[in-house]
PDB file of C-alpha atoms in Angstrom:
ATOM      1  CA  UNK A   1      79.361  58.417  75.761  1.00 48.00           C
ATOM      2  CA  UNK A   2      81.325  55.982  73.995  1.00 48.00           C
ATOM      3  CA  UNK A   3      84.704  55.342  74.888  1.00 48.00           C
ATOM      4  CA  UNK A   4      86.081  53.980  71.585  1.00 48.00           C
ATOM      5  CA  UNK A   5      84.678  56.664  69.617  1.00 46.00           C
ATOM      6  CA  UNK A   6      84.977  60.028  71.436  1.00 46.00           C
ATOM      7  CA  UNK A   7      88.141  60.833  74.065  1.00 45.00           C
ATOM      8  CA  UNK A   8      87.838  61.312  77.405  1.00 44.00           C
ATOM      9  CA  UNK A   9      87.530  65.439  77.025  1.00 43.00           C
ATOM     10  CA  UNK A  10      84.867  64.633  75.121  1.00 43.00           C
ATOM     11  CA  UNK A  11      82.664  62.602  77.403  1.00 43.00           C
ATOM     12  CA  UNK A  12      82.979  65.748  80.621  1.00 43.00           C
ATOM     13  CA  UNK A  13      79.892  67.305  81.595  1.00 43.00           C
ATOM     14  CA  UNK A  14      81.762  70.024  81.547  1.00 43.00           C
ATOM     15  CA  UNK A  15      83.153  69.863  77.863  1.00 43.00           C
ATOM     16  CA  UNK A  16      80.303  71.499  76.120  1.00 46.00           C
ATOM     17  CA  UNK A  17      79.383  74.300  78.336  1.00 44.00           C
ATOM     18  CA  UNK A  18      83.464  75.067  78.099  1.00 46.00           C
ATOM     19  CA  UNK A  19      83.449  74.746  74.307  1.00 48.00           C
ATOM     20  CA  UNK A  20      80.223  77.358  74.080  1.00 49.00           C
ATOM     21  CA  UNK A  21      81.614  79.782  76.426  1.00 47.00           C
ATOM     22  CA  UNK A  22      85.123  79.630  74.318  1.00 50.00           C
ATOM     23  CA  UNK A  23      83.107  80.176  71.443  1.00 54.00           C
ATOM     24  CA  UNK A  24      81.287  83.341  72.726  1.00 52.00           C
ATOM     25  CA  UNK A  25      83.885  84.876  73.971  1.00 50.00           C
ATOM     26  CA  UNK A  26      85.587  84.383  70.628  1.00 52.00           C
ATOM     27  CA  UNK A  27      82.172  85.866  69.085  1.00 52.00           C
ATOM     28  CA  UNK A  28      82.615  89.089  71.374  1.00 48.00           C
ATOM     29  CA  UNK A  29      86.560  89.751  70.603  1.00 48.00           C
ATOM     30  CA  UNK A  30      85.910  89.280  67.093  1.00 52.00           C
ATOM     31  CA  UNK A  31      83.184  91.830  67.135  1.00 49.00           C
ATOM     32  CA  UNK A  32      84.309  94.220  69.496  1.00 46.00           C
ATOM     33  CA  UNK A  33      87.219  94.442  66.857  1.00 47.00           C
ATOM     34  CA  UNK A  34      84.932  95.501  64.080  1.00 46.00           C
ATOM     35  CA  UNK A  35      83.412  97.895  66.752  1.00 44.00           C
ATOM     36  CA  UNK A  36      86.476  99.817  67.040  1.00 44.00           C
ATOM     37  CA  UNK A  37      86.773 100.546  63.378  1.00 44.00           C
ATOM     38  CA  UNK A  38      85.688 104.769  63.510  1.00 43.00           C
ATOM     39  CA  UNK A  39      82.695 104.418  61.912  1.00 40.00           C
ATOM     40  CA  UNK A  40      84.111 106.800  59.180  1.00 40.00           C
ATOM     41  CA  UNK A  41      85.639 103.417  57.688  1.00 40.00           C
ATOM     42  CA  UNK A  42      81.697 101.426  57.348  1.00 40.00           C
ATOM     43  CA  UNK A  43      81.786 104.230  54.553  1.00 39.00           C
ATOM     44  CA  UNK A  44      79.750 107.905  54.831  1.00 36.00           C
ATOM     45  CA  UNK A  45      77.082 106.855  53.426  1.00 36.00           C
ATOM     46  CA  UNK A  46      75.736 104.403  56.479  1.00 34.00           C
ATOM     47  CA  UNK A  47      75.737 107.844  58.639  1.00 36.00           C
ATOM     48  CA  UNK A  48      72.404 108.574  57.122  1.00 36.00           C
ATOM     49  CA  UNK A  49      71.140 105.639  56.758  1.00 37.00           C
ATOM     50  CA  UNK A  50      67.804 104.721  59.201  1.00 37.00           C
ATOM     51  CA  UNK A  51      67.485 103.002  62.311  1.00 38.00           C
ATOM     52  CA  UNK A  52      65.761 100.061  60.499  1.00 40.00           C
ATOM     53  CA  UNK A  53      68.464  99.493  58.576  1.00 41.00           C
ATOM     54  CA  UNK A  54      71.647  99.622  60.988  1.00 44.00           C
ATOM     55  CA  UNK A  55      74.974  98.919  59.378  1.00 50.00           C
ATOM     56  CA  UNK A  56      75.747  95.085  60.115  1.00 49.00           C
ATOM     57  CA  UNK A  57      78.410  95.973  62.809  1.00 46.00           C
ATOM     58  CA  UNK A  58      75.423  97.617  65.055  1.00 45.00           C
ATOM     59  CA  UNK A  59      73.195  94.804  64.430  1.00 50.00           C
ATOM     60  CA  UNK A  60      75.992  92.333  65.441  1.00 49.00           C
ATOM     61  CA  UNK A  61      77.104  94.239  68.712  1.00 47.00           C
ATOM     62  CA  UNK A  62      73.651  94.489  69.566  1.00 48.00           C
ATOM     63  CA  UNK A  63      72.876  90.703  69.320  1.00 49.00           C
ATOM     64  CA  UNK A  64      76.036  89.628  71.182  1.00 46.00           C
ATOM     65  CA  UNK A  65      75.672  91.908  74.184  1.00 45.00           C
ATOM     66  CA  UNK A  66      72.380  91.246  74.802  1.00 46.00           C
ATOM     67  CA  UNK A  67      70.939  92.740  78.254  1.00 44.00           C
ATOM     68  CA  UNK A  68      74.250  93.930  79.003  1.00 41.00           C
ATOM     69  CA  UNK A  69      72.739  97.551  77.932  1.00 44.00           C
ATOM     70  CA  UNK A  70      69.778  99.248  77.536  1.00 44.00           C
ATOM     71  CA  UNK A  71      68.938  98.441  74.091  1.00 44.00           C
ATOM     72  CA  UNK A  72      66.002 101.051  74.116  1.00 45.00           C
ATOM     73  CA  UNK A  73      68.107 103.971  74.497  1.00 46.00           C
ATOM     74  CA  UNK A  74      70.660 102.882  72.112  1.00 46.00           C
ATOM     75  CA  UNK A  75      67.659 102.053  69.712  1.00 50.00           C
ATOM     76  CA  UNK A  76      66.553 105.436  70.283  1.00 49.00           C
ATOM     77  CA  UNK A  77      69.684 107.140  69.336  1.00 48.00           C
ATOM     78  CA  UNK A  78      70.125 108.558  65.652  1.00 49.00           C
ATOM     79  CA  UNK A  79      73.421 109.119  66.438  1.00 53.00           C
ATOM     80  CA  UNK A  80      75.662 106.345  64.573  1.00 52.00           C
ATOM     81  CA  UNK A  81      78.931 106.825  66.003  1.00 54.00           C
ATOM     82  CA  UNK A  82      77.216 106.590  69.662  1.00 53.00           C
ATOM     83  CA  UNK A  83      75.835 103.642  69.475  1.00 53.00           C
ATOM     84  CA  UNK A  84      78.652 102.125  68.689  1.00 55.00           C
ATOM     85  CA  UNK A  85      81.141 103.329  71.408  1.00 49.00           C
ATOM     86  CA  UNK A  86      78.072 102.325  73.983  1.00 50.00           C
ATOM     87  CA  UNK A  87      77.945  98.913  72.710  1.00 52.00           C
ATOM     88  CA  UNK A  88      81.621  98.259  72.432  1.00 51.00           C
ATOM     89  CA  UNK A  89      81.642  99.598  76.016  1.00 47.00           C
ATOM     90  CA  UNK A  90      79.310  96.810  77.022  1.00 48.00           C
ATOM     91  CA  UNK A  91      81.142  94.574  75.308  1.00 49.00           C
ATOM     92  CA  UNK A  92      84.553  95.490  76.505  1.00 44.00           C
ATOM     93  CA  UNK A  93      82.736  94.821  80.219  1.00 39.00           C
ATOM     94  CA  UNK A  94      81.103  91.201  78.815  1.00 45.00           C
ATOM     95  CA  UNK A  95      84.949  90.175  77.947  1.00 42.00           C
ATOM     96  CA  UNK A  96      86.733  91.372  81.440  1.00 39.00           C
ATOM     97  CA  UNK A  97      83.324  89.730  83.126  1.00 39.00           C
ATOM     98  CA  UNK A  98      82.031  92.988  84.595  1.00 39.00           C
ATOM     99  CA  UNK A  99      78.550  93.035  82.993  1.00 38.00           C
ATOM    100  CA  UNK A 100      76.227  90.034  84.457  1.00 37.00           C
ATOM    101  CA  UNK A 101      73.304  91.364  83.377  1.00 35.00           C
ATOM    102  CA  UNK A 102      71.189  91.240  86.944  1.00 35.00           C
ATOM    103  CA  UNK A 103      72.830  92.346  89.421  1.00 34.00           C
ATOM    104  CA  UNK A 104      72.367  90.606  93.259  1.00 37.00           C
ATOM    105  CA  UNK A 105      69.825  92.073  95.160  1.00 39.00           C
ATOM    106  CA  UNK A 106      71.699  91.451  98.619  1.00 44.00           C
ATOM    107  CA  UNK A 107      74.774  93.386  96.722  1.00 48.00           C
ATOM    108  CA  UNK A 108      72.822  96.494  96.421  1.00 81.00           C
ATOM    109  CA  UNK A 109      71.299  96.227 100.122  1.00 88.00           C
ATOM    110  CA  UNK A 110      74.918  96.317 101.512  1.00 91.00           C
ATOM    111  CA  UNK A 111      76.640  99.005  99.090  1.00 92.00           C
ATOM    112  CA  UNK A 112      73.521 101.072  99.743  1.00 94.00           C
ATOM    113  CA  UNK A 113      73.556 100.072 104.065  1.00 95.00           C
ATOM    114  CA  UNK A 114      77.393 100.716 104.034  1.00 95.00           C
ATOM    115  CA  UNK A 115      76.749 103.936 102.048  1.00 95.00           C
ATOM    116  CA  UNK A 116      74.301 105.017 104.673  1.00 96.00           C
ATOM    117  CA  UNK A 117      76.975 103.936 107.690  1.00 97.00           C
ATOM    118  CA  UNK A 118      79.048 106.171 106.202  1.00 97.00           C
ATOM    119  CA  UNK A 119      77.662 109.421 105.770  1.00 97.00           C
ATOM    120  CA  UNK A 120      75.356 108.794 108.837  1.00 96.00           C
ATOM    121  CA  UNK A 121      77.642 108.059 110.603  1.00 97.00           C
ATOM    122  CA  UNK A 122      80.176 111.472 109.893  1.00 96.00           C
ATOM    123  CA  UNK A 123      77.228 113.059 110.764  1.00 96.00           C
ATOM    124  CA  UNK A 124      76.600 111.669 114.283  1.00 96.00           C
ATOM    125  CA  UNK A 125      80.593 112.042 115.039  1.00 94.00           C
ATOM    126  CA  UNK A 126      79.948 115.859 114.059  1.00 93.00           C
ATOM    127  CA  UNK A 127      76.376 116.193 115.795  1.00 93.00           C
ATOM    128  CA  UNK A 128      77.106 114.287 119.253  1.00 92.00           C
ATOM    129  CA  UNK A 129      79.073 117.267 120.420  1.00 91.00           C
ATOM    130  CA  UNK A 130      75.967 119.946 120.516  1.00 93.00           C
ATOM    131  CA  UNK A 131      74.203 118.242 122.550  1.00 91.00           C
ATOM    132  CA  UNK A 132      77.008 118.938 125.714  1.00 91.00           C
ATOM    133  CA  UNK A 133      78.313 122.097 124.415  1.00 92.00           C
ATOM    134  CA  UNK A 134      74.791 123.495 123.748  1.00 95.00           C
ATOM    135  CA  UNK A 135      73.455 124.013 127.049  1.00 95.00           C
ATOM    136  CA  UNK A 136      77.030 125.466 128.129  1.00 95.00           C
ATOM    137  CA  UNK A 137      77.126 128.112 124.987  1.00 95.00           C
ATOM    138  CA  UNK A 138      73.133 129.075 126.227  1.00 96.00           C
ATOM    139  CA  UNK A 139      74.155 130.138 129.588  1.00 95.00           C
ATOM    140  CA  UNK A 140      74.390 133.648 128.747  1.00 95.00           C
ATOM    141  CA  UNK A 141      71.327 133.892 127.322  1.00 95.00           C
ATOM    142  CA  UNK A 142      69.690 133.092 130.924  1.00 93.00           C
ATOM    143  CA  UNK A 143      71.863 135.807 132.613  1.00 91.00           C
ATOM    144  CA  UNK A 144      72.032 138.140 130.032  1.00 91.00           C
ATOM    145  CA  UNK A 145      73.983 140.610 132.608  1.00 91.00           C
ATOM    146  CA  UNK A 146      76.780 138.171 132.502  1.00 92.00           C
ATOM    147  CA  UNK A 147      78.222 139.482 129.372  1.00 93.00           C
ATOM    148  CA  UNK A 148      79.005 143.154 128.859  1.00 93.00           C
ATOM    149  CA  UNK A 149      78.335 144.979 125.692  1.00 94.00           C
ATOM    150  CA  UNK A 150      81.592 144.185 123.684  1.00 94.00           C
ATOM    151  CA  UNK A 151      81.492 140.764 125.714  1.00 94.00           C
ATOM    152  CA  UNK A 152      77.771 140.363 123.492  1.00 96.00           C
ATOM    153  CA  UNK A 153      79.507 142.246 120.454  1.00 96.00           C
ATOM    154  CA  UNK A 154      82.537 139.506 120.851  1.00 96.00           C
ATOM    155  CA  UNK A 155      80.031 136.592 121.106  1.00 97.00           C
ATOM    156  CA  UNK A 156      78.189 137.849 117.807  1.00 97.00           C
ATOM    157  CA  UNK A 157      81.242 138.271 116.530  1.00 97.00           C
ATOM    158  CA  UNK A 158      83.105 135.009 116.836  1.00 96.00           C
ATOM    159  CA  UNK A 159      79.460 133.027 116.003  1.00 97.00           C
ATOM    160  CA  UNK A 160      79.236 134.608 112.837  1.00 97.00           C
ATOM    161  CA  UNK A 161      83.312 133.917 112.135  1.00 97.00           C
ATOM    162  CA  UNK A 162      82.783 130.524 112.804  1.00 96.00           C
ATOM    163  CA  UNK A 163      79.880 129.807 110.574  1.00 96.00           C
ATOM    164  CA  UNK A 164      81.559 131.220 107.636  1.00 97.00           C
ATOM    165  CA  UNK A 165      84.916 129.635 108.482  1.00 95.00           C
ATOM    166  CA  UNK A 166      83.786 126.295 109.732  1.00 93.00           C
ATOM    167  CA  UNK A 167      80.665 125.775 108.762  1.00 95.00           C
ATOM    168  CA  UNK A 168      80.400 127.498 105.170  1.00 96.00           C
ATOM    169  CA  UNK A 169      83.921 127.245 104.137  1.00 95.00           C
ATOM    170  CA  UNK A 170      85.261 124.122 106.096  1.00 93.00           C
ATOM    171  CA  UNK A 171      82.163 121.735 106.348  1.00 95.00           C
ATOM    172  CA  UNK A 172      80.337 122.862 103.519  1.00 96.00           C
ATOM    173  CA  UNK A 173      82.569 123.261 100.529  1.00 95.00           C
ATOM    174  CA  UNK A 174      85.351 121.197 101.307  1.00 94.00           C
ATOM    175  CA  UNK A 175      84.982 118.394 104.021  1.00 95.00           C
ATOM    176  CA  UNK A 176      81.097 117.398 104.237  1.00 96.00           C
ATOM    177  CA  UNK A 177      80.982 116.950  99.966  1.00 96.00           C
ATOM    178  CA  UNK A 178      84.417 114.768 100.297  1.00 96.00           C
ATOM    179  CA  UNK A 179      82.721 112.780 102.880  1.00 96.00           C
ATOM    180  CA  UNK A 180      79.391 111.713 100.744  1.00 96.00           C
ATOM    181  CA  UNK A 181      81.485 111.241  97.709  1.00 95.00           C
ATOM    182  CA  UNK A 182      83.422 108.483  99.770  1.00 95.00           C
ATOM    183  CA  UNK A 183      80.508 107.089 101.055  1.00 95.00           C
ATOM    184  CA  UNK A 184      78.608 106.815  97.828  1.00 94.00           C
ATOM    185  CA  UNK A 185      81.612 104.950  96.958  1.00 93.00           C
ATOM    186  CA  UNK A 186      80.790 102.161  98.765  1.00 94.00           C
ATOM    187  CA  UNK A 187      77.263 101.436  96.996  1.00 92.00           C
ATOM    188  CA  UNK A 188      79.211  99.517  94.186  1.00 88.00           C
ATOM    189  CA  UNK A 189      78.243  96.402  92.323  1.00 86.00           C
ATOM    190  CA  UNK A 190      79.457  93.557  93.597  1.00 85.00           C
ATOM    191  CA  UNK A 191      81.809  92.837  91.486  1.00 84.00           C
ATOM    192  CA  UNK A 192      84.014  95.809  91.653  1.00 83.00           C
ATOM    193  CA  UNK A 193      84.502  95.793  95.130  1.00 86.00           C
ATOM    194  CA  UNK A 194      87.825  96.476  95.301  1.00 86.00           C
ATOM    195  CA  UNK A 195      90.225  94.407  98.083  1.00 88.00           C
ATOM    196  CA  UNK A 196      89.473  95.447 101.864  1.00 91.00           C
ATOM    197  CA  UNK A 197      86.056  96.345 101.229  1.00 93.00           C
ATOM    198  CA  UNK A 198      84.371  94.626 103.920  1.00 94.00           C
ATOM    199  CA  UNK A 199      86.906  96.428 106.025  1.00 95.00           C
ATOM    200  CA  UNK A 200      86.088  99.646 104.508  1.00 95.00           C
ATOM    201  CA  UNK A 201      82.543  99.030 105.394  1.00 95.00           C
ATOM    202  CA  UNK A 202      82.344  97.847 108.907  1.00 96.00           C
ATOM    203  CA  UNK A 203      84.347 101.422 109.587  1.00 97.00           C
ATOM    204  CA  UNK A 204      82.363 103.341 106.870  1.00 96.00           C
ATOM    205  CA  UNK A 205      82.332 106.874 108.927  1.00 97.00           C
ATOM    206  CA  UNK A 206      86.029 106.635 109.369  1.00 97.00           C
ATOM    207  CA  UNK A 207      86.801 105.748 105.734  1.00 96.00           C
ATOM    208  CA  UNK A 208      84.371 108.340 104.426  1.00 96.00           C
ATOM    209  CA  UNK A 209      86.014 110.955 106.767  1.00 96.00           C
ATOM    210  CA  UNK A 210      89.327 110.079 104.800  1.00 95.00           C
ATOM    211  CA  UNK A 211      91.766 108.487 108.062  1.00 96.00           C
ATOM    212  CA  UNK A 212      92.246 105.390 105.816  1.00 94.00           C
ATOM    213  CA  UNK A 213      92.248 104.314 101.863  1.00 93.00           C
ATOM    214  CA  UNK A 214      92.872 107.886 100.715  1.00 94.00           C
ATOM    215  CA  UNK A 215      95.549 109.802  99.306  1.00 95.00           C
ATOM    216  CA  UNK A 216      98.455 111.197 101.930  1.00 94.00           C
ATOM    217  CA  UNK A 217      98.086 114.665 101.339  1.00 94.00           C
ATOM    218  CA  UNK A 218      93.782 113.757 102.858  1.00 95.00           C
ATOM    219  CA  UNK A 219      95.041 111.748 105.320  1.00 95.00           C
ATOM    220  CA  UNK A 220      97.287 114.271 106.886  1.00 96.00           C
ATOM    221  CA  UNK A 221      94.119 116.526 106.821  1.00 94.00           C
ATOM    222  CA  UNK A 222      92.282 114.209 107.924  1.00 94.00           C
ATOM    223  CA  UNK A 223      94.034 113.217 110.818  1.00 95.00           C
ATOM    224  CA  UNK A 224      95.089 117.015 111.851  1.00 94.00           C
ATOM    225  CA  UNK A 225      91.603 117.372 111.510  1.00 88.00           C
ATOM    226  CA  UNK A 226      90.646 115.266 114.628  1.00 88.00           C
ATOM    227  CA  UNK A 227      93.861 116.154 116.733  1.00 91.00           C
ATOM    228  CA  UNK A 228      93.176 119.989 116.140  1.00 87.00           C
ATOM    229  CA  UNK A 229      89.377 119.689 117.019  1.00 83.00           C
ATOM    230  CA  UNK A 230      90.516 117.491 120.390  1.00 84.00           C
ATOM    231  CA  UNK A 231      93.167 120.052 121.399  1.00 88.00           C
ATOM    232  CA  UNK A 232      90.873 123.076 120.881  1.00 84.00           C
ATOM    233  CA  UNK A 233      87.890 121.177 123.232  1.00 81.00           C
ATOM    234  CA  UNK A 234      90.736 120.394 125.983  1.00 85.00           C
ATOM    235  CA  UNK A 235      91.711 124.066 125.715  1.00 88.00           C
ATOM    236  CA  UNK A 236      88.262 125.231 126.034  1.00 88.00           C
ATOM    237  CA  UNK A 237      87.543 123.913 129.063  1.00 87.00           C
ATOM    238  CA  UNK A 238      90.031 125.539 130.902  1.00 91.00           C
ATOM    239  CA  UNK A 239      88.470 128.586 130.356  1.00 92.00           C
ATOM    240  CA  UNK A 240      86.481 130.200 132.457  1.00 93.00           C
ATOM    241  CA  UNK A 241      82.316 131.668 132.126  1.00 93.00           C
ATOM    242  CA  UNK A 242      81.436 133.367 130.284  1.00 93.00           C
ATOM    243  CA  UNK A 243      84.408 133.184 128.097  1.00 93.00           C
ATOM    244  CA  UNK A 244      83.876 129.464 127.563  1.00 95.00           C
ATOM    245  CA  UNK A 245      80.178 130.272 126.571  1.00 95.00           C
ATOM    246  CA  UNK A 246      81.163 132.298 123.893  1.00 95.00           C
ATOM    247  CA  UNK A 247      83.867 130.245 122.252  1.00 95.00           C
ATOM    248  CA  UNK A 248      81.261 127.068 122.560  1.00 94.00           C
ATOM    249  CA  UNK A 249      78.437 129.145 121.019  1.00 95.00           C
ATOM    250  CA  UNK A 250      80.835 129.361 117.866  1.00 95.00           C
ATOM    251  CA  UNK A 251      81.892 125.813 117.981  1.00 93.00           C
ATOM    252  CA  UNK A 252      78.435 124.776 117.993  1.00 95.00           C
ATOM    253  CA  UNK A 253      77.280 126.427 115.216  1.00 96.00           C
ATOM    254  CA  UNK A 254      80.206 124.982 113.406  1.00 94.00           C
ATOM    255  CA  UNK A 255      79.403 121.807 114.403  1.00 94.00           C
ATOM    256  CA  UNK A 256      75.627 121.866 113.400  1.00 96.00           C
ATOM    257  CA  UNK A 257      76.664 123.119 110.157  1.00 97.00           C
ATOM    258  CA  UNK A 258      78.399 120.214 108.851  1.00 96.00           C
ATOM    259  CA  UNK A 259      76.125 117.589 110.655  1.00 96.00           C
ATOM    260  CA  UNK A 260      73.265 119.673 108.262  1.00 97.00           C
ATOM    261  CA  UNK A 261      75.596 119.825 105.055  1.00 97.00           C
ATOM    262  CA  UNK A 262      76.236 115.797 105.571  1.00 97.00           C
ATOM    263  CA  UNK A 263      72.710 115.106 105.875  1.00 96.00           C
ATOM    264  CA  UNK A 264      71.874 117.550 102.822  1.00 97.00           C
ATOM    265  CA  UNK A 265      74.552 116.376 100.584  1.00 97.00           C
ATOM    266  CA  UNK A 266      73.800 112.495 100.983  1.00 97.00           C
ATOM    267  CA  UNK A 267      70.023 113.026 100.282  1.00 96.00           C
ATOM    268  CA  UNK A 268      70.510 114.993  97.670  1.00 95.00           C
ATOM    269  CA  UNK A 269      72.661 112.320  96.395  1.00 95.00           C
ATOM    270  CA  UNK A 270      70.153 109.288  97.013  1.00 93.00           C
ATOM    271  CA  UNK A 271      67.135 110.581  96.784  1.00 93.00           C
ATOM    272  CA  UNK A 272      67.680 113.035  93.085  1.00 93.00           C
ATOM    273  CA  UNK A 273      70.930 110.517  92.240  1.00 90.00           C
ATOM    274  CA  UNK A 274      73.318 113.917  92.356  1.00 92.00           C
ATOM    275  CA  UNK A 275      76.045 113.685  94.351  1.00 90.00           C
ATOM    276  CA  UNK A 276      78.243 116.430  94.834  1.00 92.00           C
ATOM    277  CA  UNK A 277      81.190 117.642  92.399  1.00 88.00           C
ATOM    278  CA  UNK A 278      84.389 116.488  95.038  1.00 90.00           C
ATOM    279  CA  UNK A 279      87.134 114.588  95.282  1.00 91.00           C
ATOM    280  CA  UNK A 280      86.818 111.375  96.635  1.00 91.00           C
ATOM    281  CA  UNK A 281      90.540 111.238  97.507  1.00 92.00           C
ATOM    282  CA  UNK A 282      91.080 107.790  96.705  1.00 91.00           C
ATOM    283  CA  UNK A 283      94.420 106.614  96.504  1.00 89.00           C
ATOM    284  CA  UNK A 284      96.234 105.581  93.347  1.00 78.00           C
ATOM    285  CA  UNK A 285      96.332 101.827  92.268  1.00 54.00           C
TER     286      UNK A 285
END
């Protein structure tokens, strides 16, 4: 650099990479502009026009956001008025600084392990119970004299209410689909993490089960939820056999229910990228 001739601005390292990146930016406003024009206004006749020769606003959008989007599908799309709103989409991300392009590899490893924590989690919370109330709701089933005949027809009875109730209704519908949903929530790119995610990670079963970062009305339920469910097991064992048997043969069916429906719900999810219709219950910015 020479002094005399140029200012100091000019001589920065800095100073040219600066003056490009102004310069593209200004290139994506100024084209995302002529992207929001309905395409109505590039005049009716471009509508039928073919792919080879794409109105120039297309073209442009295309060459600015580069591998921000899949440029195969939008090339494969007849659809005029589509591949504009996808592009100026992209776009609109380029400008805020939400589309990199490649996204980190170590980013997707901990959305998809804190993903995992959660719904894996949920499940253990739901499943560790069968394994002491099991043995406990079998115990008539090795004295089968111990029960009487509406003391078997009760048993049946309350087994089959709490499957339907708890498991079906409860677990199934309601909880176990909120609970993924949350979870999957967590397997974000990296740079939409939103503040207190590392927080939200480390106690991924809790935050997928709704006791934090979720709207009051779920945390209420949430948190009734786990009181209710320690009350009733306190209660329970005051009881005595085989009236404790029967009420734990219910619970346990309950239990294994929604341990299942977690399980089903977050494969589904990974493995065939559908994760159930429910609300996440996130709270409102």
């Amino acid at each position: 650099c020479r002094p005399r001739s140029r200012s100091p601005a000019s001589c920065s390292p800095s100073s040219a990479p600066s003056v490009a990146s102004a310069g593209r930016m200004t290139k994506l406003a100024n084209t995302l502009a002529l992207a929001l024009v309905p395409s109505s206004m590039h005049g009716a006749a471009l509508k039928h026009r073919s792919l080879a020769a794409k109105p120039a606003s297309v073209s442009m959008m295309a060459a600015t956001v580069g591998p921000a989007v899949d440029m195969a599908s939008i090339n494969g799309d007849d659809d005029l008025a589509t591949q504009e709103k996808t592009l100026a989409m992209a776009m609109s991300l380029e400008l805020s600084g939400g589309a990199t392009g490649v996204v980190s590899q170590k980013g997707n490893f901990v959305g998809a392990f804190a993903s995992a924590w959660g719904a894996l989690g949920v499940m253990y919370i739901l499943a560790s119970p069968i394994k002491r109330l099991l043995p406990i709701a079998l115990q008539p089933f090795a004295s089968p004299g111990d029960l009487s005949t509406l003391g078997w027809a009760c048993y049946a009875a309350w087994v089959a209410f709490m499957g339907y109730t708890e498991g079906y209704k409860a677990f199934q519908l309601k909880f176990c689909p909120m609970v993924v949903n949350r979870a999957m929530t967590l397997n974000c790119d990296p740079s939409a993490r939103p503040k207190g995610y590392w927080l939200h990670a480390l106690l991924a079963p809790f935050y997928s089960m709704g006791l934090f970062h979720a709207t009051k009305k779920r945390k209420i339920v949430s948190w009734a939820f786990i009181f209710g469910i320690g009350t009733i097991v306190a209660l329970v064992k005051r009881l005595p056999y085989p009236w404790r048997s029967v009420i734990d043969g219910g619970v346990v069916l309950g239990l294994s229910w929604g341990a299942t429906s977690v399980i089903a719900f977050y494969l589904r999810a990974v493995l065939f990228g559908k994760p159930p219709a429910a609300d996440a219950c996130m709270p409102g910015v």
